[in-house]
Structure formats: C-alpha cells, structure tokens
CSV table of C-alpha atoms and ligand atoms in Angstrom, one decimal:
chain,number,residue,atom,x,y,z
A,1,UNK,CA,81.6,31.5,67.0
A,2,UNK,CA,79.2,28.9,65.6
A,3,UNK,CA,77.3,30.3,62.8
A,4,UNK,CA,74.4,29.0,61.7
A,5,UNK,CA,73.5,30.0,58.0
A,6,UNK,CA,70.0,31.0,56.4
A,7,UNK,CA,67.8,27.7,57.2
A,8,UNK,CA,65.0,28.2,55.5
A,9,UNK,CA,65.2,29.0,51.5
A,10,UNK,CA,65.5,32.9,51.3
A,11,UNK,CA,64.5,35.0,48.7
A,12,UNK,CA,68.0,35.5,47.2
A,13,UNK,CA,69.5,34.2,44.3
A,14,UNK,CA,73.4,33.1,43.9
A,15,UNK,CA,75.9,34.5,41.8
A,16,UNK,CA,74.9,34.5,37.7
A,17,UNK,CA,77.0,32.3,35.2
A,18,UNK,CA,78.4,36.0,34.0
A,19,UNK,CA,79.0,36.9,37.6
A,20,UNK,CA,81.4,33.5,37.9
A,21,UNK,CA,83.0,34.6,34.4
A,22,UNK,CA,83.6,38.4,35.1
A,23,UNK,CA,85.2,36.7,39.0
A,24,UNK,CA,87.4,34.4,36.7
A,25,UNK,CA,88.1,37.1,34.6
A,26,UNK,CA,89.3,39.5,37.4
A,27,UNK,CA,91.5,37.0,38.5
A,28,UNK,CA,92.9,36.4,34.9
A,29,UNK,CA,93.6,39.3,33.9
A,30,UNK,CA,96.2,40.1,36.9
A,31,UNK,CA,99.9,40.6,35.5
A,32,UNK,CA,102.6,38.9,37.1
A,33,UNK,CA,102.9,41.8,39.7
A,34,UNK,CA,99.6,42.6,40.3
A,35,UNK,CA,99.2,42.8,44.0
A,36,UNK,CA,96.1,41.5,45.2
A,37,UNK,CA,94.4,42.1,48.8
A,38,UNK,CA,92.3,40.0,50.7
A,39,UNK,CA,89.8,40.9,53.2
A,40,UNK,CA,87.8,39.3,56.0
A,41,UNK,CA,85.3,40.8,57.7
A,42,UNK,CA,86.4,42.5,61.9
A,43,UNK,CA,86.6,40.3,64.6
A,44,UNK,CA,87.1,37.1,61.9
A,45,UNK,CA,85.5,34.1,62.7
A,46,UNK,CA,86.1,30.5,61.0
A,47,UNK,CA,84.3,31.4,57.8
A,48,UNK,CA,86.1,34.5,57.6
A,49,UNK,CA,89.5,33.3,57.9
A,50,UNK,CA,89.0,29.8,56.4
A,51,UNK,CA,87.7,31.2,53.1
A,52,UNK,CA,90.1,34.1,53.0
A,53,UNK,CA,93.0,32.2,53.9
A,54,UNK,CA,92.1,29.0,51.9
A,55,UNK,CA,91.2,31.3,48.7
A,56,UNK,CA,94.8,33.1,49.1
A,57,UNK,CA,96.9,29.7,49.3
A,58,UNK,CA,94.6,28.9,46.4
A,59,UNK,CA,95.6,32.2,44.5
A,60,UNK,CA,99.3,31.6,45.3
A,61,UNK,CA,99.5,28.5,43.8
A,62,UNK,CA,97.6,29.6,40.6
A,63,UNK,CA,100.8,32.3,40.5
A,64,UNK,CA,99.9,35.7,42.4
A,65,UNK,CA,103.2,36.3,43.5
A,66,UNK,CA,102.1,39.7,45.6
A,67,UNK,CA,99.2,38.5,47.8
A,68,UNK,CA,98.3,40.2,51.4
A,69,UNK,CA,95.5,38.9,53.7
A,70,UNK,CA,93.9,41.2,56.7
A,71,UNK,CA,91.4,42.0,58.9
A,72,UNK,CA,90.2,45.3,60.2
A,73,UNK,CA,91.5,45.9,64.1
A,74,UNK,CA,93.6,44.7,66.2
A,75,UNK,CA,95.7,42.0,64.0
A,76,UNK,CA,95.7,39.1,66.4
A,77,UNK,CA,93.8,36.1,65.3
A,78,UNK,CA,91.6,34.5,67.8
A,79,UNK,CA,93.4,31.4,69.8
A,80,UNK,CA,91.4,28.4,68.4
A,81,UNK,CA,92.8,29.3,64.6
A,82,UNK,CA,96.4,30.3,65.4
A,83,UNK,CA,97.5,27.2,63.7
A,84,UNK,CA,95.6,27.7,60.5
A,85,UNK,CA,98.0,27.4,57.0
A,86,UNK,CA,98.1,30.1,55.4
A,87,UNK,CA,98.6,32.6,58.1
A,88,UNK,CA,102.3,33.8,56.5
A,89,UNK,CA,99.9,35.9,54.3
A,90,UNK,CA,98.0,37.7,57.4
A,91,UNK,CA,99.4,41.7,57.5
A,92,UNK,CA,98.3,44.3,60.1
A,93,UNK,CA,95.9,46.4,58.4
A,94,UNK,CA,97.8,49.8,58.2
A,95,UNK,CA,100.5,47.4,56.3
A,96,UNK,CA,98.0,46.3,53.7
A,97,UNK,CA,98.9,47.8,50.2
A,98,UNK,CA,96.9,51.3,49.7
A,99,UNK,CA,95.9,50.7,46.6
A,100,UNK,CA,95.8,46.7,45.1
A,101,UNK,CA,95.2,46.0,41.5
A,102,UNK,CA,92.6,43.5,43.3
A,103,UNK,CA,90.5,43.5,46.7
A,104,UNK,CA,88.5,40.0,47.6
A,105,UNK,CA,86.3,40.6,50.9
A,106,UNK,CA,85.0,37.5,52.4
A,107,UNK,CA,82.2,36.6,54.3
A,108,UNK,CA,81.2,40.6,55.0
A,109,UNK,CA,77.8,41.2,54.4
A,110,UNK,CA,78.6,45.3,53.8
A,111,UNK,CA,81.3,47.9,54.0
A,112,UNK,CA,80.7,48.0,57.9
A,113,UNK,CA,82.3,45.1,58.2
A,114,UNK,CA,85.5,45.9,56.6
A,115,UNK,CA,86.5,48.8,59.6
A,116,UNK,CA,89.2,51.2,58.1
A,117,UNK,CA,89.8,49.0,55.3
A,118,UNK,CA,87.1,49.9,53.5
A,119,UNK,CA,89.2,52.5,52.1
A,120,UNK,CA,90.5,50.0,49.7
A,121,UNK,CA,87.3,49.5,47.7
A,122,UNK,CA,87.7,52.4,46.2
A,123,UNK,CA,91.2,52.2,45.3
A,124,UNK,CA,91.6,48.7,43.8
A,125,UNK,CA,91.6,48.6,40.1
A,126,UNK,CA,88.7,45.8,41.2
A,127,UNK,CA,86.6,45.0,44.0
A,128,UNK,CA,85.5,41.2,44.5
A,129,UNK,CA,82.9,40.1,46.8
A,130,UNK,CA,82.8,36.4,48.0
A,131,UNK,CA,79.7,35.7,50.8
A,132,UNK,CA,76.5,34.2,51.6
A,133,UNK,CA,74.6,36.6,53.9
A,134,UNK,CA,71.2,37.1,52.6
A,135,UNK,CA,71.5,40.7,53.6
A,136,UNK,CA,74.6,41.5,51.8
A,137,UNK,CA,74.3,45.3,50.3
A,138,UNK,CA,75.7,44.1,46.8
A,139,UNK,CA,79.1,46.4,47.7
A,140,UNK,CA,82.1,46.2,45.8
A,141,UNK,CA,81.9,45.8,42.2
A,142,UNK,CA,81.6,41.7,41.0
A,143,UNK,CA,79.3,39.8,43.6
A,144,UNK,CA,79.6,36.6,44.1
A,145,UNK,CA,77.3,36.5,47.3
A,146,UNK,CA,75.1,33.2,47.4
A,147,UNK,CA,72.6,33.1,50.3
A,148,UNK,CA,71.9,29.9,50.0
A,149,UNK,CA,75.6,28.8,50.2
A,150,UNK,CA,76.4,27.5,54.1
A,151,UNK,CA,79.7,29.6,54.0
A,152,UNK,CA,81.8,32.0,52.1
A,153,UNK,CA,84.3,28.7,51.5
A,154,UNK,CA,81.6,27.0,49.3
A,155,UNK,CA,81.8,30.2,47.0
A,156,UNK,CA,85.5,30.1,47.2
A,157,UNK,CA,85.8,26.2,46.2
A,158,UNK,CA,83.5,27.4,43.4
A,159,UNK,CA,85.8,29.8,42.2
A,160,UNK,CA,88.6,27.9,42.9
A,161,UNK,CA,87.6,25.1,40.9
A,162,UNK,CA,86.8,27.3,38.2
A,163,UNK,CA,90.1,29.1,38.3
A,164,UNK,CA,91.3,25.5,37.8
A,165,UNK,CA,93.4,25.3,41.1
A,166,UNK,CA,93.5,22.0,42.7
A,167,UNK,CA,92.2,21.3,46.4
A,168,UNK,CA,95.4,20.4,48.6
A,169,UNK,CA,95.6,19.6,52.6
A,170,UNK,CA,96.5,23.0,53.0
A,171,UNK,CA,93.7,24.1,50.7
A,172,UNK,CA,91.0,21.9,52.7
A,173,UNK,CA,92.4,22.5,55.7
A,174,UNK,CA,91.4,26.3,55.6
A,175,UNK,CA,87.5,25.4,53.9
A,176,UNK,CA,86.7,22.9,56.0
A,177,UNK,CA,87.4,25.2,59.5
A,178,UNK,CA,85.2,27.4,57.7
A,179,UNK,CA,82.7,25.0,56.4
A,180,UNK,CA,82.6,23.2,59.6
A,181,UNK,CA,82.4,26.6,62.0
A,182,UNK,CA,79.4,27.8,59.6
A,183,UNK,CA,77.3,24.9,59.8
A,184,UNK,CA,77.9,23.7,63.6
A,185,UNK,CA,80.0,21.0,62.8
A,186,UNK,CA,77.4,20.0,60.4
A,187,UNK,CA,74.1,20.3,62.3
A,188,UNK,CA,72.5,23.2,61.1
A,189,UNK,CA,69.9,23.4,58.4
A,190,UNK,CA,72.5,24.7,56.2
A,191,UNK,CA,73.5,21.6,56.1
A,192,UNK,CA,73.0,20.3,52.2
A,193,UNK,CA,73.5,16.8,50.3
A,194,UNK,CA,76.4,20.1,48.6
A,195,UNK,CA,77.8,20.5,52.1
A,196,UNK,CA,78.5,16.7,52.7
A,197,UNK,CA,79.4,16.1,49.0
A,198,UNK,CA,82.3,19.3,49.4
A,199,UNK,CA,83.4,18.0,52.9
A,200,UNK,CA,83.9,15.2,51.2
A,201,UNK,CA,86.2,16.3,48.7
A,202,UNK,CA,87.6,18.2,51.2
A,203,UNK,CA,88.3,15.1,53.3
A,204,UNK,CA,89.7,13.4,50.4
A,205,UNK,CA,92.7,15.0,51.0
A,206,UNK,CA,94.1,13.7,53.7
A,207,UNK,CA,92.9,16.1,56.2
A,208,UNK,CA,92.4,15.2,60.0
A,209,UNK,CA,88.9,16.5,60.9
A,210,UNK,CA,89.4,15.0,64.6
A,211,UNK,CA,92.4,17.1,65.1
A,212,UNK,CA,90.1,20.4,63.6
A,213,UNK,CA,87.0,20.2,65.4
A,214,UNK,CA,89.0,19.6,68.8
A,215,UNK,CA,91.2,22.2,68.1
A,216,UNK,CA,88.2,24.6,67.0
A,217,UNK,CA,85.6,23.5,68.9
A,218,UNK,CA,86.7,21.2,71.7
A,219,UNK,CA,89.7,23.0,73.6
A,220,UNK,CA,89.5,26.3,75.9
A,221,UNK,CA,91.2,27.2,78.7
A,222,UNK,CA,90.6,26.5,81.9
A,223,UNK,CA,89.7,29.7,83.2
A,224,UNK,CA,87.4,30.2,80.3
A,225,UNK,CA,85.6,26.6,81.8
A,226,UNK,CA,85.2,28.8,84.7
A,227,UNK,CA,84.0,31.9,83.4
A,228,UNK,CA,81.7,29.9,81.5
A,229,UNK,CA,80.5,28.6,84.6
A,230,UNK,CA,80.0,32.5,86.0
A,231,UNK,CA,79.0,33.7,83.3
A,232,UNK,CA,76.0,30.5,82.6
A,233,UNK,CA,74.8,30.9,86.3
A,234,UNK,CA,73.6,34.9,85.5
A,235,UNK,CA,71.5,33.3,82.7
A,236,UNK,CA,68.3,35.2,82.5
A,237,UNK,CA,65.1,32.7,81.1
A,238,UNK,CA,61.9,34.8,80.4
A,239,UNK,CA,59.3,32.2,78.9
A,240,UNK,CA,56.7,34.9,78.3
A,241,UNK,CA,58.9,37.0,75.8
A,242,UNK,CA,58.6,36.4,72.1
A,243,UNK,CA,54.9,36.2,72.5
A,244,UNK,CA,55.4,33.2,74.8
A,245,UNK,CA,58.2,31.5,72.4
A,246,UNK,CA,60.9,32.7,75.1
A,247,UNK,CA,64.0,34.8,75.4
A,248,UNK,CA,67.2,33.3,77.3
A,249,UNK,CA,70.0,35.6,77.8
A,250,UNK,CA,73.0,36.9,79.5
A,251,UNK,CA,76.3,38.9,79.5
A,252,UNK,CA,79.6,39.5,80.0
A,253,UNK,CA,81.9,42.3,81.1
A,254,UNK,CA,85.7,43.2,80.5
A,255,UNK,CA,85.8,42.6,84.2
A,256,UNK,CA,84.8,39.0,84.1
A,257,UNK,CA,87.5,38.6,81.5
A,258,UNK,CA,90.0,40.2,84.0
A,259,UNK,CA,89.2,38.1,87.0
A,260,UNK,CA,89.2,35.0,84.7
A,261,UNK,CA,92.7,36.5,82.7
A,262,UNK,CA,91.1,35.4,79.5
A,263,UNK,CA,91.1,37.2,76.2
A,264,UNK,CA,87.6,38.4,74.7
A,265,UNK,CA,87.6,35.6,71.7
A,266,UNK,CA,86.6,32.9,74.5
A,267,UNK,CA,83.1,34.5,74.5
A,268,UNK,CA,82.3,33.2,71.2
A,269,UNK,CA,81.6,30.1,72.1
A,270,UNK,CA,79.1,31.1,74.9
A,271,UNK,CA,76.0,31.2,72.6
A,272,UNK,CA,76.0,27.7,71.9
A,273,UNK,CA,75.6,27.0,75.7
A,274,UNK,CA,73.3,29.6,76.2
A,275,UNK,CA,71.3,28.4,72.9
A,276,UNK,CA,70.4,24.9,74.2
A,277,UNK,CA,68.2,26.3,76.3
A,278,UNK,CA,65.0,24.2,75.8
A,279,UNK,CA,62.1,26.8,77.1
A,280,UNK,CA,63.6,29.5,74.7
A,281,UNK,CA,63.4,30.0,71.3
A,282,UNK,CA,65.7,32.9,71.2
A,283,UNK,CA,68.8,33.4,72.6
A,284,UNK,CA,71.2,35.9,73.3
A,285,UNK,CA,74.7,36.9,74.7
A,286,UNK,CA,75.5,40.7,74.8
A,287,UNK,CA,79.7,41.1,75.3
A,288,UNK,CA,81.1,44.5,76.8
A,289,UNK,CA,84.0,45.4,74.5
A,290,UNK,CA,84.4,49.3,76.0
A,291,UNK,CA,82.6,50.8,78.9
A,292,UNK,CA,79.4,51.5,77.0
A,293,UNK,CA,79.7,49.3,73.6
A,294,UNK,CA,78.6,46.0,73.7
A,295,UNK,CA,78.8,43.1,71.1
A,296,UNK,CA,75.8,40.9,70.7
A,297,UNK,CA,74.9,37.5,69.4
A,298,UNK,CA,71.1,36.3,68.5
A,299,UNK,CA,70.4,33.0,68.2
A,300,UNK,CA,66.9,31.5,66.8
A,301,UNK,CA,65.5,28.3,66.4
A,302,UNK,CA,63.1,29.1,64.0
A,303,UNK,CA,60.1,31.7,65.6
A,304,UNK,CA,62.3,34.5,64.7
A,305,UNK,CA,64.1,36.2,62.1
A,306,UNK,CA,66.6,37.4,64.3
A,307,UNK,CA,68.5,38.9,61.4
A,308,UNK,CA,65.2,41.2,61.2
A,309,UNK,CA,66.2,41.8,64.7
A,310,UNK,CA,69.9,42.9,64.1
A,311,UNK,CA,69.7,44.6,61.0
A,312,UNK,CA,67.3,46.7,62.4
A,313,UNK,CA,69.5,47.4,65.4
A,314,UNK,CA,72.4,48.8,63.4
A,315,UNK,CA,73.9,45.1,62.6
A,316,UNK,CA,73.3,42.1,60.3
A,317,UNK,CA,73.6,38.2,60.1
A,318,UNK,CA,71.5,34.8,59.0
A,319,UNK,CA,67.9,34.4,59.9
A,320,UNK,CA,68.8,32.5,62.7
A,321,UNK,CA,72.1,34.2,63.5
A,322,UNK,CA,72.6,37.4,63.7
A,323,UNK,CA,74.4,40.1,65.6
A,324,UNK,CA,74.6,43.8,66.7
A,325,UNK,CA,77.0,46.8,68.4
A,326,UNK,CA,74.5,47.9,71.5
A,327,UNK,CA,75.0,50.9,73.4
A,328,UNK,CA,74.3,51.7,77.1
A,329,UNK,CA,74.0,49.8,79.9
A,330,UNK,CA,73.1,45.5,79.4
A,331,UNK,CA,69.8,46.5,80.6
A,332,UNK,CA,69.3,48.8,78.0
A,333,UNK,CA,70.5,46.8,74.8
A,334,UNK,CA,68.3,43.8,76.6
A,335,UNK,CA,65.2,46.5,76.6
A,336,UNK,CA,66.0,47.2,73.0
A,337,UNK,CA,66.0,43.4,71.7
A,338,UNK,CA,62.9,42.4,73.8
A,339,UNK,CA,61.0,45.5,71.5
A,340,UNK,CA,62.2,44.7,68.4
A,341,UNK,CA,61.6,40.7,69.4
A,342,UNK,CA,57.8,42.1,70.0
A,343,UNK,CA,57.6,43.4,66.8
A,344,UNK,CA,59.8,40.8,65.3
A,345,UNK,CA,57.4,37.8,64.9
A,346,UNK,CA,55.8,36.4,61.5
A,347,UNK,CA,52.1,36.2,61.0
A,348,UNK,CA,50.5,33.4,62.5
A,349,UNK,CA,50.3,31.3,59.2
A,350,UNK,CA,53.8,32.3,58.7
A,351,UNK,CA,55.0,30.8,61.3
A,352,UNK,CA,57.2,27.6,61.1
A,353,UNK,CA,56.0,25.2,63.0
B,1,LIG,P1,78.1,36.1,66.0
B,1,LIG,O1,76.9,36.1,67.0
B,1,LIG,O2,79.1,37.1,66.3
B,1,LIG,O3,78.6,34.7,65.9
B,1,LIG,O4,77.5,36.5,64.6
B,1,LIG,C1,76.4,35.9,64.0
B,1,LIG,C2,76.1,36.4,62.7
B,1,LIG,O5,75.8,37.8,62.8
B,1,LIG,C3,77.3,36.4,61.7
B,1,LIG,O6,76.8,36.0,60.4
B,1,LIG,C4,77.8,37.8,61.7
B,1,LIG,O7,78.3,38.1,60.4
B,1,LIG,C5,76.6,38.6,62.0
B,1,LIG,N1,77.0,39.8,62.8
B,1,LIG,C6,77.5,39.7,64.1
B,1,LIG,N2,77.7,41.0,64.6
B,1,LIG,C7,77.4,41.8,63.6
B,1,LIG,C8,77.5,43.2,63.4
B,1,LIG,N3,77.9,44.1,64.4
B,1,LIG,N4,77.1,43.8,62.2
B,1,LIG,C9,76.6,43.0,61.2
B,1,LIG,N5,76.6,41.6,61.3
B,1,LIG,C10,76.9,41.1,62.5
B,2,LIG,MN1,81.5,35.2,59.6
B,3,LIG,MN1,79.9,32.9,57.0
C-alpha cells in the first residue's frame, strides 16, 4: 500500500500558472446546483482516497452542495481507511451521476485506472485531473499532474489553498493519510523540505498522527500476521537477476486468503516486508485476484526503473513503484518481469550509485 513517489528528479514539469487558473476557474464557475463528481483511481489506496476525500470536504465547504465521491469496483473501502471523514460522500459507482457538470480524478495516472467510470469524462461539462505520476497520459481536459509532487494531496492543498478554503482536522485528516501513505511515513526520497513544511500545516490542526499511522500502518489482523508469516516463508531471493542487483519475490493466492479468512486489501502491505530484503534491489509481490489474473507490485531501490518495467507490461506507477495485471500462471508473470528486468537496466554511467 506504501507508495513511494518518483525519487529522482524526472523529466516532467508541474502544472502551469494558467493550468492553476483554468482549475480555479472550473471550480468557480459551478452554479449553486452544479453537481460535481469525484474520482479515485480502482482498488484506492491512501493517496487516492485521502486526496479525493479531503478535496470533496474541501469543495463542500467552499459551497458545492451536490458532491459524489467513487471508485471503480466493488465499493468497499479497504479496512485500514474505514474511519476516514469524509466517507458520507463515497457512492457505488453505478449511483454516480451520469453526467456531472464537473469530474475531478485523483491520483490515476490514465483512463485505465478509472474502470467503468471512465464513461464520465466524456460527459462532464469538465474533466479535472489532480496527480503526480510521471507517466500520466495528460487525459481529461485541465491537468494539474505534478511529478515531482509526493502525492495527489499536495496538488489538492494547492488548489485548495487557491480556491481560498481553509485546512480543518477533517481537511488534514484526509491529506495527511495520503501524504503519509505516499511517502512511507516520510522515508522515501519524495520526501521534500515541501512535504515536512505541508505536514506541518497539516499537523497544525490538531490532528493525531499517532492514532493515523497506527491505524494505517500499524494494525492488521491476526490471521493476516499469519498469512504474512506463509506467505514470507515462500520468498523466492535470486541474487543473480538484475544483472547481479537481485530480484526478491513471492505470491499469493485466493486460497491463502481463504485458509487465513482475510480479505484481499491485507496484501498491500506485503511489499514493504518483502522490500527490505538487503541482497535485492528489486522486489516484487504478484496477488491472484481470479484464477488467471494477478495483481503485481514492483519495488526498486534505485537500479531500476521499475515503472519502465510496468508500463511496458500493460500497467504504470513511480520509478521506484510501479505495478501491473499479469496473466497466467505466477511462474509465467515471474518469467515476464525477469525479461523485462533484463532489458530494464540503465547504461552503466547511468546508473545511480
Ligand atoms: P502498488 O504496488 O499497488 O502499491 O502500486 C504501486 C504504484 O504502481 C502506484 O503508483 C500505482 O498507481 C501503480 N500501479 C499499480 N498497479 C497498476 C496497474 N495495474 N496499472 C497502472 N498502474 C499501477
Ligand atoms: Mn495511488
Ligand atoms: Mn499517489
């Protein structure tokens, strides 16, 4: 679930000063019964709700009066979050208005992302963009996408603060799970003198992070402690892969779930135990969610780009995060990520060190 944004200084640029006015302007221009749709990306992480649900408590108390938040899939949000503020404005997606005056999409890097709801691009009087993955495909119509931003909730306390709506604990709340989830509780390279100085303002009111990082981080059920444990123990370390920088992985099936009676979110969190491995630069969990589809995490400490990786797999994500749908047996989506990790790694005086 930990997401660790672009480290290094990519390419990209952030959002113009006309980008941030025609974004204001959007949200000005709403009457008082416009009816304005957010959207996370599937399978929503801290980022994704955080900013989307801390933008739409935001929006509500600048006066949208007809406001809608959703996710594509299934509509429960994962345990660890269940207690976020803001969740009143959560609807199933086939209950999202068809047609909004305005959409706002948070933290999706391109339509994929946005499932069956990408419909409502296409029928919103406007579509807004709000993220920070490097490889965002500019959809939607105003982009405010800065890849060098540590989440999607430092571009929504941007506009926020330009809107003119004050930060409140409910506010903060919401953009620090997100800030906090994106940057590892702090401890990525993402993490900027502008990342302190907004947690800080964050902090300022009043918020508790003790009681957010436990319940975000810290707490799991038991049975997840010992799936964990199962799960850890079929670890796979190949030190000669990645021309030598070594590959760590392993996986988990619907069956493990079963035996352990835990629900799929509790895999998130694997990666981060799987990623401390010291003789492996890249890492990797690869998560059945039907009997050939499998979701996978990439991990890098610095070798790799292992968005490279993922993108060219059919998915997307950070330089050093970064994840795919593989299809097939584990064995063959492990087969495909060693060959692409072959291919994957910078010239020699490239190379960080
Ligand atoms: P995860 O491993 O699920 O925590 O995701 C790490 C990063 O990869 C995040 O920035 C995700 O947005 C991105 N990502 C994960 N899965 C996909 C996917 N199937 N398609 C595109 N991007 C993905
Ligand atoms: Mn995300
Ligand atoms: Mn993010």
């Amino acid at each position: 679930m930990t997401v660790p944004a672009e480290g290094g200084a990519p390419a990209g640029v952030g959002p113009t000063d006309t980008d941030w006015a025609d974004a204001v302007a959007a949200v000005r221009a709403l009457s008082a019964d416009a009816r304005v749709l957010l959207i996370c990306h599937v399978n929503p992480d801290g980022d994704a709700l955080g900013s989307m649900l801390g933008f739409g408590l935001g929006l509500r108390r600048w006066g949208v009066r007809h406001l809608q938040a959703t996710f594509p899939g299934p509509p429960e949000v994962p345990e660890p979050f269940r207690w976020l503020p803001g969740l009143e404005l959560l609807v199933p997606q086939d209950a999202a208005y068809p047609d909004p005056d305005l959409v706002i999409c948070f933290d999706a890097a391109s339509e994929s992302r946005l499932g069956d709801l990408v419909d409502r691009l296409d029928k919103a009087g406007t579509a807004l963009v709000l993220d920070h993955h490097a490889s965002n495909t500019r959809f939607g119509g105003i982009h405010l996408v800065d890849p060098h931003a540590a989440a999607t909730s430092v571009v929504a306390e941007g506009l926020l603060d330009r809107l003119g709506v004050p930060l409140d604990a409910e506010i903060a709340t919401c953009l620090y799970v997100a800030l906090s989830t994106d940057t590892g509780s702090f401890r990525f390279e993402a993490t900027t003198p502008e990342v302190h100085r907004m947690a800080a303002r964050l902090l300022a009111t009043g918020i508790r992070p003790g009681d957010i990082s436990r319940r975000i981080f810290d707490t799991r059920p038991f049975g997840a402690v010992r799936l964990f444990g199962e799960v850890l123990g079929r670890a796979r370390l190949e030190p000669a892969a990645v021309a030598g920088r070594g590959l760590v992985w392993t996986y988990a099936t619907q069956d493990d779930l079963a035996r352990y009676g835990q629900p799929a979110y509790v895999l998130e969190a694997l990666i981060d135990s799987v990623r401390c491995t010291a003789e492996a630069d890249v890492s990797c969990v690869v998560k059945q969610v039907a009997a050939a589809e499998w979701a996978v995490s990439l991990r890098s400490k610095g070798a790799v780009d292992v968005s490279r990786v993922a993108v060219a797999l059919g998915g997307g994500g950070h330089r050093f995060a970064a994840g795919f749908t593989g299809r097939g047996t584990v064995d063959e989506v492990v087969d495909r990520i060693r060959a692409e990790l072959d291919g994957a790694l910078p010239a020699r005086s490239e190379q960080l060190p």
